[in-house]
XYZ file of C-alpha atoms in Angstrom:
748
model
C -0.240 0.272 0.416
C 0.937 3.696 -0.741
C 0.069 7.114 -0.465
C -0.127 10.284 -1.289
C -2.061 13.802 -0.540
C -5.005 12.413 -1.949
C -5.927 8.847 -2.210
C -4.382 5.170 -0.890
C -3.257 3.000 -3.143
C -3.926 -0.789 -2.401
C -1.984 -3.711 -3.393
C -3.222 -6.015 -4.746
C -5.930 -3.435 -6.294
C -9.373 -3.900 -4.914
C -10.348 -2.773 -8.324
C -8.616 -3.799 -11.651
C -7.965 -0.785 -14.015
C -10.995 -0.397 -16.393
C -13.090 -2.488 -13.945
C -14.496 0.596 -11.866
C -18.121 0.828 -13.674
C -18.290 -3.115 -13.410
C -17.463 -2.905 -9.446
C -20.213 -0.002 -9.371
C -22.940 -2.591 -11.706
C -22.449 -5.373 -9.131
C -24.200 -3.551 -6.413
C -21.161 -2.840 -4.182
C -19.466 0.178 -2.563
C -15.861 0.372 -0.901
C -15.840 1.366 3.172
C -13.485 1.885 5.386
C -12.800 2.270 9.229
C -9.660 4.109 11.254
C -7.707 2.449 13.583
C -7.833 3.971 16.764
C -4.381 3.130 16.963
C -2.913 5.625 13.841
C -3.500 6.116 10.410
C -3.963 2.786 9.687
C -7.227 1.959 7.811
C -9.033 -1.351 7.035
C -10.690 -0.860 3.713
C -13.008 -3.947 1.921
C -15.935 -3.596 -0.249
C -19.769 -4.031 1.109
C -22.886 -4.214 -0.946
C -25.267 -1.083 -1.262
C -28.358 -0.527 0.897
C -29.903 0.379 -2.488
C -28.288 -2.938 -4.018
C -30.146 -5.338 -0.962
C -33.088 -6.558 -3.261
C -30.416 -7.271 -6.549
C -28.337 -9.418 -4.512
C -28.770 -12.803 -3.789
C -29.067 -13.941 0.157
C -26.269 -15.442 1.984
C -22.530 -14.779 2.883
C -20.296 -14.047 0.482
C -16.625 -13.439 1.603
C -15.072 -10.417 0.692
C -11.087 -9.516 1.507
C -10.114 -6.561 3.636
C -7.164 -4.560 3.059
C -5.159 -2.983 5.585
C -3.658 0.873 4.642
C -1.989 3.714 6.156
C -2.317 7.281 5.398
C 1.595 7.155 6.933
C 4.267 7.744 3.662
C 6.603 4.768 4.148
C 10.272 5.472 5.120
C 12.715 5.451 2.049
C 15.795 3.893 1.345
C 17.882 6.369 3.076
C 15.632 6.680 6.172
C 14.804 3.164 6.286
C 18.935 2.324 6.919
C 18.812 5.202 9.430
C 15.525 3.392 11.450
C 17.724 0.303 11.349
C 21.312 1.520 12.737
C 19.886 3.206 15.597
C 17.052 0.745 16.665
C 20.225 -1.088 17.663
C 21.432 1.586 19.837
C 17.382 1.265 21.237
C 17.779 -2.256 21.402
C 21.351 -1.704 24.039
C 19.607 0.503 26.000
C 16.784 -1.899 26.129
C 19.265 -4.769 27.614
C 20.245 -2.427 29.527
C 17.089 -1.261 31.887
C 16.435 -4.770 31.617
C 19.487 -5.679 33.139
C 18.774 -2.809 36.415
C 15.629 -4.399 36.735
C 17.207 -7.685 37.885
C 19.979 -5.665 40.013
C 18.221 -2.539 41.396
C 17.584 1.116 40.954
C 20.599 1.677 42.653
C 22.777 0.494 40.080
C 20.689 2.129 37.267
C 21.751 5.405 39.103
C 25.476 4.098 39.403
C 28.582 5.820 37.685
C 28.994 2.671 35.131
C 24.752 2.649 34.424
C 25.395 6.565 33.412
C 28.565 6.157 31.639
C 26.567 3.478 29.229
C 23.583 5.967 28.869
C 25.838 8.515 28.229
C 27.682 6.664 25.362
C 24.607 5.303 23.925
C 23.153 9.294 24.210
C 26.257 10.196 21.963
C 25.760 7.150 19.672
C 22.465 8.854 18.774
C 24.063 11.701 18.178
C 27.074 10.710 15.953
C 24.271 9.005 14.038
C 22.337 11.618 13.272
C 25.321 13.867 12.104
C 26.667 11.145 9.951
C 23.205 11.434 8.340
C 22.898 14.410 7.966
C 26.547 14.881 5.890
C 25.691 11.790 3.892
C 22.296 13.717 2.618
C 23.790 16.880 2.380
C 26.337 15.344 0.089
C 24.071 13.645 -2.210
C 22.886 15.113 -5.517
C 20.119 17.273 -6.270
C 18.607 14.769 -8.111
C 18.858 12.092 -5.056
C 17.694 14.941 -2.251
C 14.440 15.658 -4.593
C 14.148 12.111 -3.980
C 14.736 12.070 -0.311
C 12.329 11.516 2.053
C 14.136 13.732 4.465
C 16.339 16.865 3.432
C 19.975 17.147 4.810
C 18.762 20.221 6.935
C 16.157 17.680 8.536
C 19.087 15.565 9.664
C 20.679 18.925 11.055
C 17.483 19.794 12.796
C 17.350 15.908 14.968
C 21.636 15.992 15.398
C 21.388 19.886 16.412
C 18.761 18.618 19.500
C 20.284 15.079 20.556
C 23.218 17.214 21.027
C 21.945 19.997 23.621
C 19.886 17.127 25.462
C 23.382 15.626 25.878
C 24.845 18.580 26.748
C 22.635 19.215 29.124
C 20.438 16.359 30.597
C 24.140 13.481 30.491
C 27.307 15.121 31.544
C 30.017 12.964 31.851
C 29.327 11.683 35.552
C 30.216 13.803 38.543
C 29.453 16.863 36.062
C 25.686 17.254 36.512
C 26.232 20.155 38.977
C 29.666 22.326 36.874
C 28.942 25.010 35.661
C 27.112 24.848 31.847
C 28.449 27.980 29.889
C 31.290 26.407 28.222
C 29.463 22.925 26.686
C 26.796 25.005 25.856
C 29.205 27.725 23.465
C 30.715 24.748 22.553
C 27.851 23.465 20.995
C 26.318 26.361 19.643
C 29.354 26.949 17.930
C 29.490 24.184 16.431
C 25.542 23.866 15.362
C 25.197 27.481 14.596
C 28.712 28.876 13.756
C 28.818 32.587 13.042
C 30.767 34.595 11.541
C 31.189 32.629 8.457
C 34.497 31.624 7.267
C 33.958 33.557 4.285
C 33.809 37.219 6.470
C 36.931 36.085 8.271
C 38.771 35.353 4.516
C 37.391 38.448 3.068
C 38.753 40.744 6.149
C 42.034 38.801 6.561
C 42.476 39.937 2.812
C 42.919 43.523 3.142
C 45.671 45.735 4.136
C 43.299 48.274 6.331
C 40.518 45.585 7.798
C 39.149 48.219 9.881
C 37.868 49.971 7.638
C 35.171 47.561 6.277
C 31.447 47.751 7.588
C 31.947 44.044 8.504
C 35.166 44.415 10.639
C 33.753 45.542 14.011
C 31.042 43.410 13.877
C 32.878 40.082 12.759
C 35.267 40.879 15.727
C 32.206 41.922 18.484
C 30.843 38.232 17.421
C 33.884 36.050 17.526
C 34.558 37.966 20.949
C 30.974 36.693 21.748
C 31.232 33.394 20.431
C 34.662 32.638 22.829
C 36.724 32.421 19.131
C 39.832 33.941 20.996
C 41.787 33.115 18.057
C 40.414 34.816 15.624
C 39.430 37.969 17.719
C 43.014 38.131 18.689
C 44.331 37.964 15.054
C 42.148 40.960 14.037
C 42.821 42.959 17.112
C 46.661 42.316 15.931
C 45.384 44.002 12.251
C 44.933 47.110 14.214
C 48.663 47.168 15.448
C 48.536 49.982 12.252
C 45.758 52.189 12.650
C 46.574 55.573 13.103
C 44.860 55.838 16.692
C 47.256 55.072 19.445
C 44.441 55.222 22.265
C 43.443 52.125 20.140
C 47.085 49.795 18.960
C 47.403 50.234 23.215
C 44.290 49.037 24.039
C 44.052 46.197 21.427
C 47.137 45.323 22.570
C 46.344 45.293 26.068
C 42.812 43.017 25.036
C 44.496 39.950 23.476
C 46.321 38.185 26.385
C 42.814 38.929 28.077
C 40.678 36.908 25.747
C 43.172 34.149 25.271
C 43.674 33.975 28.765
C 39.982 33.543 29.939
C 39.197 30.747 32.748
C 37.965 27.509 31.135
C 36.693 24.629 33.420
C 38.019 21.691 31.796
C 41.761 23.935 32.610
C 41.157 23.386 36.059
C 40.970 20.279 38.235
C 38.528 21.959 40.926
C 35.704 24.360 39.974
C 37.113 26.068 43.215
C 40.393 27.090 40.985
C 38.319 28.285 38.435
C 36.184 30.275 40.107
C 38.766 31.652 41.913
C 40.875 32.164 38.182
C 37.874 33.602 36.676
C 37.897 36.538 39.655
C 41.249 37.150 39.098
C 40.686 37.810 35.280
C 37.695 40.015 35.784
C 39.703 42.354 37.821
C 41.517 42.675 34.716
C 38.970 43.607 32.433
C 37.602 45.912 34.709
C 41.090 47.905 35.243
C 40.835 47.543 31.260
C 37.784 49.060 31.386
C 39.122 52.146 33.519
C 41.475 52.755 30.914
C 39.073 52.721 27.981
C 37.003 55.341 29.903
C 39.638 57.789 30.491
C 39.858 58.044 26.639
C 38.608 61.150 25.237
C 35.284 61.707 23.665
C 37.315 63.878 20.448
C 39.786 60.646 20.401
C 37.592 58.332 20.145
C 36.663 58.564 16.505
C 38.857 57.523 13.670
C 37.250 59.388 10.852
C 35.454 56.126 9.608
C 33.843 54.389 12.752
C 33.491 55.244 16.359
C 35.984 52.577 17.700
C 35.481 53.672 21.264
C 31.666 52.207 21.191
C 32.786 48.716 19.392
C 35.337 48.629 21.981
C 33.274 49.252 25.051
C 31.088 46.834 23.535
C 33.761 44.170 23.632
C 35.259 44.863 27.317
C 30.890 45.667 28.023
C 30.727 41.203 27.061
C 33.442 40.170 28.549
C 32.372 42.099 32.202
C 29.309 39.921 31.576
C 26.964 43.152 31.460
C 23.898 41.319 30.014
C 22.448 44.666 29.064
C 25.361 44.710 26.518
C 25.306 40.857 25.516
C 21.409 41.515 24.225
C 22.004 44.895 22.585
C 25.095 43.418 20.571
C 22.832 40.160 20.059
C 20.122 42.210 18.622
C 22.618 43.981 16.808
C 24.226 41.061 15.543
C 20.779 39.513 14.343
C 21.317 36.590 16.918
C 18.796 34.311 18.719
C 17.663 33.864 21.969
C 20.104 31.134 22.579
C 22.924 33.220 21.954
C 21.950 35.400 24.383
C 21.095 32.295 27.283
C 24.542 30.759 25.828
C 26.406 34.273 26.464
C 25.358 34.625 29.798
C 26.742 31.440 30.811
C 30.623 32.185 29.980
C 30.747 35.733 30.287
C 27.821 37.313 32.734
C 27.517 33.965 35.133
C 30.726 31.955 34.777
C 29.425 29.329 37.508
C 26.421 29.169 36.222
C 24.535 25.338 36.570
C 21.957 23.632 34.844
C 19.607 23.607 37.100
C 19.464 27.524 37.191
C 19.935 27.444 32.904
C 15.747 27.546 33.067
C 15.550 31.033 35.136
C 17.897 33.116 32.919
C 15.954 31.143 29.603
C 12.921 32.408 30.540
C 14.021 35.894 30.710
C 16.049 35.599 27.793
C 12.758 34.646 25.946
C 10.293 37.281 27.460
C 12.724 40.187 25.703
C 13.953 37.312 22.501
C 11.102 34.729 22.240
C 11.803 31.427 20.179
C 10.467 31.223 17.047
C 7.217 29.658 16.974
C 7.088 28.192 13.257
C 10.300 26.457 13.881
C 9.945 23.073 15.755
C 13.707 22.747 16.082
C 13.457 26.049 17.488
C 11.038 25.166 20.184
C 12.756 22.345 20.751
C 15.221 23.589 21.860
C 14.212 26.259 23.777
C 12.235 23.344 26.050
C 15.614 21.268 26.853
C 16.951 25.055 27.579
C 14.002 25.430 30.128
C 14.408 22.663 31.660
C 10.561 21.155 30.454
C 11.657 17.526 28.898
C 7.866 16.808 28.256
C 7.287 20.165 26.387
C 10.600 19.169 24.043
C 9.047 15.205 23.700
C 5.683 17.313 22.982
C 7.665 19.499 20.117
C 9.722 17.067 19.056
C 7.300 14.224 18.008
C 5.976 16.961 15.999
C 9.451 17.542 13.917
C 10.195 13.909 14.008
C 8.319 11.111 15.633
C 11.972 9.093 15.590
C 12.933 12.193 17.974
C 10.278 12.381 20.571
C 10.438 8.149 20.692
C 14.657 8.059 21.540
C 14.713 11.068 24.055
C 11.517 9.552 25.384
C 13.354 6.575 25.735
C 16.293 8.433 27.055
C 14.960 10.808 29.082
C 13.061 7.774 31.705
C 16.057 5.802 31.768
C 17.631 9.293 33.466
C 14.701 9.759 35.515
C 14.126 13.254 33.491
C 9.712 12.262 32.811
C 7.285 10.601 34.762
C 6.981 6.925 34.467
C 3.310 6.975 36.046
C 0.453 5.598 33.520
C -2.004 8.175 31.970
C -5.266 7.003 33.238
C -7.114 7.155 30.080
C -4.887 5.126 27.869
C -2.976 3.227 30.042
C 0.606 4.406 29.016
C 3.420 6.995 30.006
C 4.799 9.640 28.809
C 7.315 7.383 27.122
C 5.760 4.582 26.169
C 3.171 6.956 24.253
C 5.817 8.616 22.347
C 7.768 5.230 21.798
C 4.779 3.388 20.634
C 3.084 6.129 18.114
C 7.092 5.939 16.829
C 6.149 1.941 16.275
C 2.998 3.062 14.823
C 5.054 5.074 11.918
C 7.104 2.300 11.232
C 4.488 -0.017 10.817
C 3.564 1.916 7.691
C 6.273 -0.226 6.199
C 5.344 -3.279 6.384
C 9.161 -4.755 5.517
C 9.934 -3.181 9.343
C 7.561 -5.424 11.098
C 10.793 -7.025 12.978
C 11.941 -3.510 14.725
C 7.889 -1.969 14.705
C 7.397 -5.213 17.379
C 10.968 -4.402 19.029
C 9.885 -0.912 20.131
C 6.115 -2.156 20.699
C 6.855 -4.910 23.051
C 8.845 -2.092 25.416
C 5.833 -0.485 26.199
C 3.816 -2.278 28.436
C 0.841 -4.158 27.949
C -0.701 -1.611 25.525
C 2.762 -2.481 23.651
C 2.872 -6.145 23.542
C -1.143 -6.533 22.344
C 0.006 -4.216 19.817
C 3.135 -5.715 18.922
C 1.123 -9.439 18.830
C -1.078 -7.795 16.480
C 1.524 -6.628 13.774
C 3.291 -10.439 14.061
C 0.111 -11.643 13.645
C -0.635 -9.378 10.427
C 3.365 -9.834 8.697
C 3.003 -10.152 4.847
C 3.304 -13.361 4.079
C 2.421 -13.181 0.096
C 4.860 -10.470 -1.028
C 8.322 -10.496 -1.550
C 10.542 -7.618 -0.256
C 7.055 -6.049 0.323
C 8.661 -2.720 2.243
C 10.660 -1.812 -1.125
C 7.144 -1.989 -3.264
C 5.546 0.485 -4.561
C 1.837 1.569 -6.665
C 3.540 1.452 -10.011
C 5.992 -1.513 -9.046
C 2.772 -3.672 -7.155
C 0.834 -4.069 -10.438
C 3.093 -4.946 -12.631
C 3.805 -7.892 -9.334
C 1.372 -11.800 -9.890
C 0.224 -14.042 -7.508
C 3.356 -15.831 -8.270
C 6.018 -14.245 -6.697
C 5.083 -16.105 -3.990
C 7.827 -18.827 -3.136
C 7.893 -21.398 -0.328
C 11.462 -20.506 0.464
C 10.942 -16.813 0.510
C 7.478 -17.899 3.376
C 9.324 -19.881 4.933
C 11.591 -17.919 6.038
C 9.479 -15.060 6.620
C 7.640 -17.344 8.667
C 10.922 -18.851 10.993
C 11.399 -15.393 11.086
C 7.864 -14.093 13.248
C 8.635 -17.838 15.706
C 12.176 -16.612 15.943
C 10.815 -13.278 17.091
C 7.767 -14.406 18.805
C 10.545 -17.251 20.865
C 12.430 -14.034 21.658
C 9.662 -12.141 23.300
C 7.784 -15.523 24.799
C 4.529 -14.994 22.392
C 3.605 -18.326 22.401
C 0.399 -18.307 21.486
C 1.124 -15.863 18.890
C 3.234 -17.818 17.359
C 0.847 -20.464 17.572
C -2.003 -18.497 16.096
C 0.948 -17.772 12.732
C 1.643 -21.037 12.151
C -2.011 -21.798 11.358
C -2.078 -19.064 9.600
C 0.925 -20.224 7.840
C -0.157 -23.994 7.499
C -2.732 -22.410 5.254
C -1.236 -20.642 3.147
C 0.970 -23.452 2.518
C -2.047 -25.186 2.011
C -3.281 -22.495 -0.600
C -0.036 -23.174 -2.535
C -0.061 -26.717 -2.372
C 3.257 -27.141 -0.133
C 1.894 -29.389 2.269
C 5.055 -30.466 3.760
C 5.545 -27.092 5.097
C 1.774 -26.850 5.700
C 1.948 -29.763 7.785
C 5.249 -28.877 9.522
C 3.588 -25.558 10.840
C 0.703 -27.593 12.162
C 2.354 -29.401 13.807
C 4.657 -27.026 14.833
C 1.290 -24.858 16.150
C 0.362 -27.999 17.993
C -3.166 -27.886 16.080
C -4.796 -31.244 15.319
C -8.100 -30.598 13.644
C -5.716 -28.543 11.274
C -2.834 -30.805 10.306
C -6.052 -33.069 9.858
C -7.348 -30.787 7.250
C -3.647 -30.748 5.496
C -3.751 -34.416 5.160
C -7.687 -34.226 3.270
C -6.123 -32.308 1.768
C -3.833 -34.380 -0.178
C -6.261 -36.826 -0.487
C -8.420 -34.602 -2.038
C -5.844 -33.914 -4.870
C -5.810 -37.544 -5.746
C -9.703 -37.114 -6.159
C -9.482 -34.395 -8.053
C -6.692 -34.855 -10.196
C -6.619 -38.147 -10.686
C -8.789 -40.940 -13.379
C -10.736 -44.064 -12.897
C -8.279 -46.953 -12.031
C -11.931 -49.414 -11.559
C -11.671 -48.855 -15.934
C -8.170 -47.435 -17.063
C -5.662 -48.567 -14.694
C -4.704 -51.341 -15.768
C -1.489 -54.146 -15.239
C 1.262 -53.514 -17.937
C -0.129 -49.928 -19.447
C 2.922 -48.020 -20.546
C 1.297 -44.431 -19.429
C 1.016 -44.303 -15.545
C -1.732 -41.983 -14.815
C -0.835 -38.452 -13.848
C -3.225 -38.398 -10.265
C -1.345 -41.083 -8.475
C 1.968 -39.398 -9.871
C 1.273 -35.884 -8.231
C -0.317 -37.983 -5.275
C 2.436 -39.334 -4.597
C 4.773 -36.322 -4.792
C 2.734 -34.454 -2.385
C 2.600 -37.067 0.075
C 6.452 -37.465 0.239
C 6.396 -33.833 0.866
C 4.542 -35.226 4.224
C 5.642 -37.960 5.169
C 8.880 -37.566 6.696
C 7.033 -35.505 9.328
C 5.377 -38.776 10.231
C 8.311 -40.028 12.177
C 8.942 -36.918 14.426
C 4.595 -36.551 15.071
C 4.269 -40.525 16.511
C 7.091 -39.668 18.686
C 5.395 -36.383 19.884
C 3.420 -36.736 22.733
C 0.617 -33.921 22.674
C -0.243 -35.276 19.126
C -3.509 -36.745 18.231
C -3.518 -40.298 17.718
C -6.829 -39.877 14.887
C -5.173 -37.266 12.704
C -1.950 -39.270 13.138
C -3.900 -41.807 11.898
C -5.121 -40.055 9.049
C -1.312 -39.078 7.914
C -0.304 -42.949 8.084
C -2.742 -43.612 5.998
C -1.965 -41.080 3.402
C 1.869 -42.100 3.487
C 0.527 -46.051 2.630
C -1.795 -45.226 0.019
C 1.015 -43.280 -1.824
C 3.460 -46.447 -1.642
C 1.012 -47.698 -2.808
C 0.590 -45.935 -6.051
C 4.051 -45.523 -6.244
C 4.995 -49.138 -6.226
C 1.682 -50.048 -8.635
C 4.461 -47.402 -10.795
C 7.838 -49.106 -9.990
C 5.441 -52.188 -11.107
C 6.574 -53.816 -7.694
C 3.433 -55.395 -8.211
C 3.869 -58.004 -4.935
C 5.027 -55.303 -2.335
C 1.381 -53.474 -3.678
C -0.944 -55.986 -3.505
C 0.681 -56.318 0.344
C 0.231 -52.874 1.359
C -3.549 -52.714 -0.426
C -4.512 -55.611 2.398
C -2.240 -53.963 4.882
C -4.110 -51.029 4.936
C -7.090 -52.955 5.780
C -5.860 -55.261 8.158
C -4.078 -52.852 10.343
C -7.640 -50.675 10.019
C -5.585 -47.826 8.147
C -8.251 -46.893 6.054
C -11.349 -44.856 6.452
C -14.533 -46.117 5.563
C -15.351 -43.810 3.563
C -12.132 -45.042 0.966
C -12.748 -48.537 1.530
C -14.125 -48.379 -2.085
C -11.544 -46.604 -3.512
C -8.941 -49.459 -2.561
C -10.711 -52.359 -3.596
C -11.391 -50.293 -7.262
C -7.602 -50.410 -6.828
C -7.585 -53.870 -6.388
C -8.926 -55.498 -10.029
C -5.542 -54.844 -11.841
C -3.655 -56.942 -9.182
C -5.956 -59.587 -9.371
C -6.058 -59.920 -12.707
C -2.605 -60.093 -13.351
C -1.482 -62.621 -15.759
C 1.231 -64.290 -13.755
C 1.846 -65.150 -10.251
C -1.274 -64.992 -8.002
C -0.535 -61.637 -5.973
C -2.661 -62.653 -2.759
C -2.631 -65.389 -0.668
C -6.084 -66.591 -0.425
C -7.150 -65.317 2.675
C -5.967 -62.275 1.762
C -8.474 -62.403 -1.293
C -11.143 -63.406 1.596
C -10.277 -59.801 3.108
C -11.071 -57.688 -0.181
C -13.964 -59.570 -0.612
C -15.643 -59.532 3.541
C -14.686 -55.342 3.040
C -16.536 -55.535 -0.350
C -19.989 -57.658 1.081
C -19.835 -54.384 3.778
C -19.606 -51.532 1.201
C -22.521 -53.286 -0.788
C -24.342 -54.090 2.206
C -24.175 -51.211 4.182
C -25.694 -48.609 1.102
C -28.432 -51.003 0.615
C -29.331 -49.614 3.767
C -28.932 -46.166 3.121
C -25.660 -45.393 4.594
C -23.601 -44.823 1.309
C -22.485 -41.426 1.867
C -20.315 -43.059 4.481
C -19.033 -45.714 2.647
C -19.125 -44.398 -1.747
C -18.302 -40.530 -0.427
C -15.090 -40.507 -1.974
C -15.105 -42.719 -4.922
C -18.338 -41.062 -6.073
C -16.004 -37.428 -5.796
C -13.548 -39.360 -7.721
C -15.672 -40.939 -10.661
C -16.993 -37.630 -11.026
C -20.891 -37.514 -12.692
C -23.387 -40.419 -11.978
C -22.860 -41.201 -8.211
C -24.166 -43.769 -6.495
C -25.131 -45.692 -9.407
C -21.843 -45.152 -11.440
C -19.421 -46.362 -7.966
C -21.732 -49.306 -7.631
C -21.081 -49.936 -11.648
C -17.307 -49.899 -10.396
C -17.864 -52.296 -7.324
C -19.806 -54.667 -10.049
C -16.278 -54.934 -11.370
C -14.583 -55.444 -8.517
C -16.985 -58.216 -8.030
C -16.434 -59.830 -11.154
C -12.615 -59.579 -10.544
C -12.757 -61.111 -7.630
C -14.772 -63.950 -8.720
C -12.152 -64.624 -11.630
C -9.523 -64.968 -8.898
C -10.502 -67.462 -7.070
C -12.120 -69.483 -10.099
C -8.362 -68.998 -10.503
C -7.516 -70.291 -7.009
C -9.456 -73.078 -7.582
C -7.865 -74.334 -11.030
C -4.345 -73.612 -9.582
C -5.583 -75.707 -5.904
C -5.058 -72.347 -3.941
C -7.603 -73.218 -1.200
C -10.915 -75.568 -0.618
C -13.549 -76.065 -3.306
C -16.020 -75.891 -0.732
C -15.199 -72.782 0.789
C -14.453 -71.682 -2.649
C -18.241 -72.076 -3.678
C -19.268 -70.644 -0.547
C -17.433 -67.513 -0.554
C -18.111 -67.204 -4.542
C -21.524 -67.677 -3.856
C -21.527 -64.971 -0.899
C -20.303 -62.664 -3.757
C -22.792 -63.547 -6.560
C-alpha cells in the first residue's frame, strides 16, 4: 500500500484498472474504518444499501485490505531507522538488567556512562546521516524523504540534550556555559569563514564595514584566536589609543579561564575572579579616553571596543543589545550569559535565565527545532518531547526512552490511555514504522518495550505480517501493478515465518506463534506446499488443522486422478497423472510422520489419517514401479491394520482389479482375497441399508458425474475380478473347493 495527499493505493488492487463501472454495477461500494491507534485503515468492499434487493441472500466472503496514510520510510530513512534501532535495543538491555539488579545500579556511574555513550551514539548517527544526505546530488535530494536540514535539526536537538541532561558523571552540578558555547559554535556557526577570509585579505580591514561586527561576534562566541588575530591588525591603526588598548585586550581574550583547564571548580572560580579584575582595569583605562579621540574618521572605534569589554565584563544589557544588533537569537544570549555574565551558571539555574531572555527575545513558534531547543534550555523535557514529536516521531521516541532511563519524566501511566509519557512516544513511533510492513521486526521491538498495550499491538503486527509479498517494503504502487500472484515462493514464505517464529520465541509469545503457524499452514495449503503446511500445523499443535492438510492431500488424488477402476490396467505404459502427483505431494509430508508419532501431544486420530495417506501413496508408487507383489501387500495391510477410513474402502477396492487380473503369479494369498471380499460385502450391504454416503462418498467424488449408480457399477467390476481370481485359485489348487464355492456364492 502506498499513499499521497489525496488517495490510498491498495496492493493487490481492490478494483482492477478499467473495471470500476463493473464494480459499481455489481451493487458494491467501498467502506473503510480507521484504527484508533494510528493512521491505518481497514478497507473492504460491501453491498450498497440500495442494491440489497438485487443481491442473492447468503454470506459472501470479501477481502479486507489494511492501508496506511503514513508515508513509508524511504531507503535512506530505512537505513537510519535500522542503525539507530540497534542503539535502542542496547538501552533496553541495560534497562532490563537494571530491573534485576535494582534501582541503585541504574543510578550508578557505570550505568550513567553507558547511557551517555548510547546518547552520543544517537548524536553521531544523526550527524552522519545529515552529512550523507547533504552531500547527495540535487536529483537525489529531490527524491529523498527528508532533506539534509531535517537531519541537522535532529542532530542539534540530540546534541543539546546530551549537553544539558547527560553530562559526564560527576559534572551534573558543574558550570555549563563552556559546554553550551561549544554546542552553539558547532551547530550554529557565526561569523562565517567567508567573512574572516574577506577581512584577512585587506590591508586596512578596520575600514571595512564588517570588521567591527565580525570582531564583536568572535568575542561573543569565545573564538579567541580569531579575535586576537584581527586585534593584531589594529597595530597599524592611526589611533595610538586603539593600538594600545587592542594590545592589552588580546592577552585578556587568550587567558579567559575555561572550566576544562582546572581540576577543581574552586580553582576555576578563583581564576575567573582574577581575570574579571583585569577586565575592570581595562574598562577604567578605556573610559579615560577623551570623547575627541574615540573616532577615527570612519568608525567610532571606542563604542565597538566598549561593547567587547562590556561582553567580557558580563554586562547582560550589553550582551542582549549586541546580540540584537548582530541578528542573533535567544540561544546566543543565553549561552553568552553562562560564559560571561555568570561563569558558574549551573544546569539547574539555566531555566531561570532562559525565561528572562525568552520574555524579550521569544523563540520562533513556526520553527520546531527552535521550540525543542527552548524547551530543553527551559528544563521542560515533557514539552520538548511534544515539539519533537511534531518534528519527527523518531526524535520524540528516542529522547523519551533516554529521559525515562534518566528519570527526567514521569513513569506513571495515564489513566485514560494506560501509557506513560515514554511509552506513548515510543508506541507512536512504532505505529509510524508499521506503515512499512518490511520493518515489522523493528516495529515489534519498539512495541514490546511499551507495557501491556505495546505487547497487544505487537501481537497484532506479528499476526498480520504479509506472507505473500517478496520484498514487501520496496514495493511501490506502480511496481505493485506488475507483480503477480506467482511471486510467492515457498522458500520466501518459509523464511518469513521462520523469522516471525524466532521473534515470538524471543518475546515469549507462544500463543501468537501458534496462531501464525496456523495462518502459515493455511497459506502453504493454498500453494500446495503440503509438507510445510503439515510442519507448521504440527508446530502450532493444531491437530484438526493437520487433519485438514492430510485431507487436502487425499483430495488431490481424488480431483486429479483418473478412473482406475476402468482405465488403470497392469502393463499400461502410461502412468496416470493423479497417482504420480499424489505421490509427490505425500513425499512432502511423509518425513513428518515419524516425528509426529513420537510427539506426546499429537492426537492419534489425525496421525492415523496421515499414516493412511503415506501408506496409500507408497501403494501407488509401487504400482507405478511395477513392484506388484509389495503393492498387493500394501493394499491388504491398509485393510488389516485398520488404516483405511471407511469412506476410502470403495476406492481401495477399485484399485484391486489391476492386481487381481495379473496374468503371472497370484499376488494375493487366498486369505487376503477373502479380506477384499469381506470389505466389498460390507460396502455393498451398508449402501443397501442407506449408508452409501459414508462408504461411497470418496469414490463418487473421484468418478465425477454418475453418483451412487456409477460407484456401484465400479464395485460390480471389483466383484467380477474377485470371482475370476477365486476361480484361478481353485484351478491352481489354492484353498478348498467348498470354501471357494461358499465365498463365491456370497459374492454373486
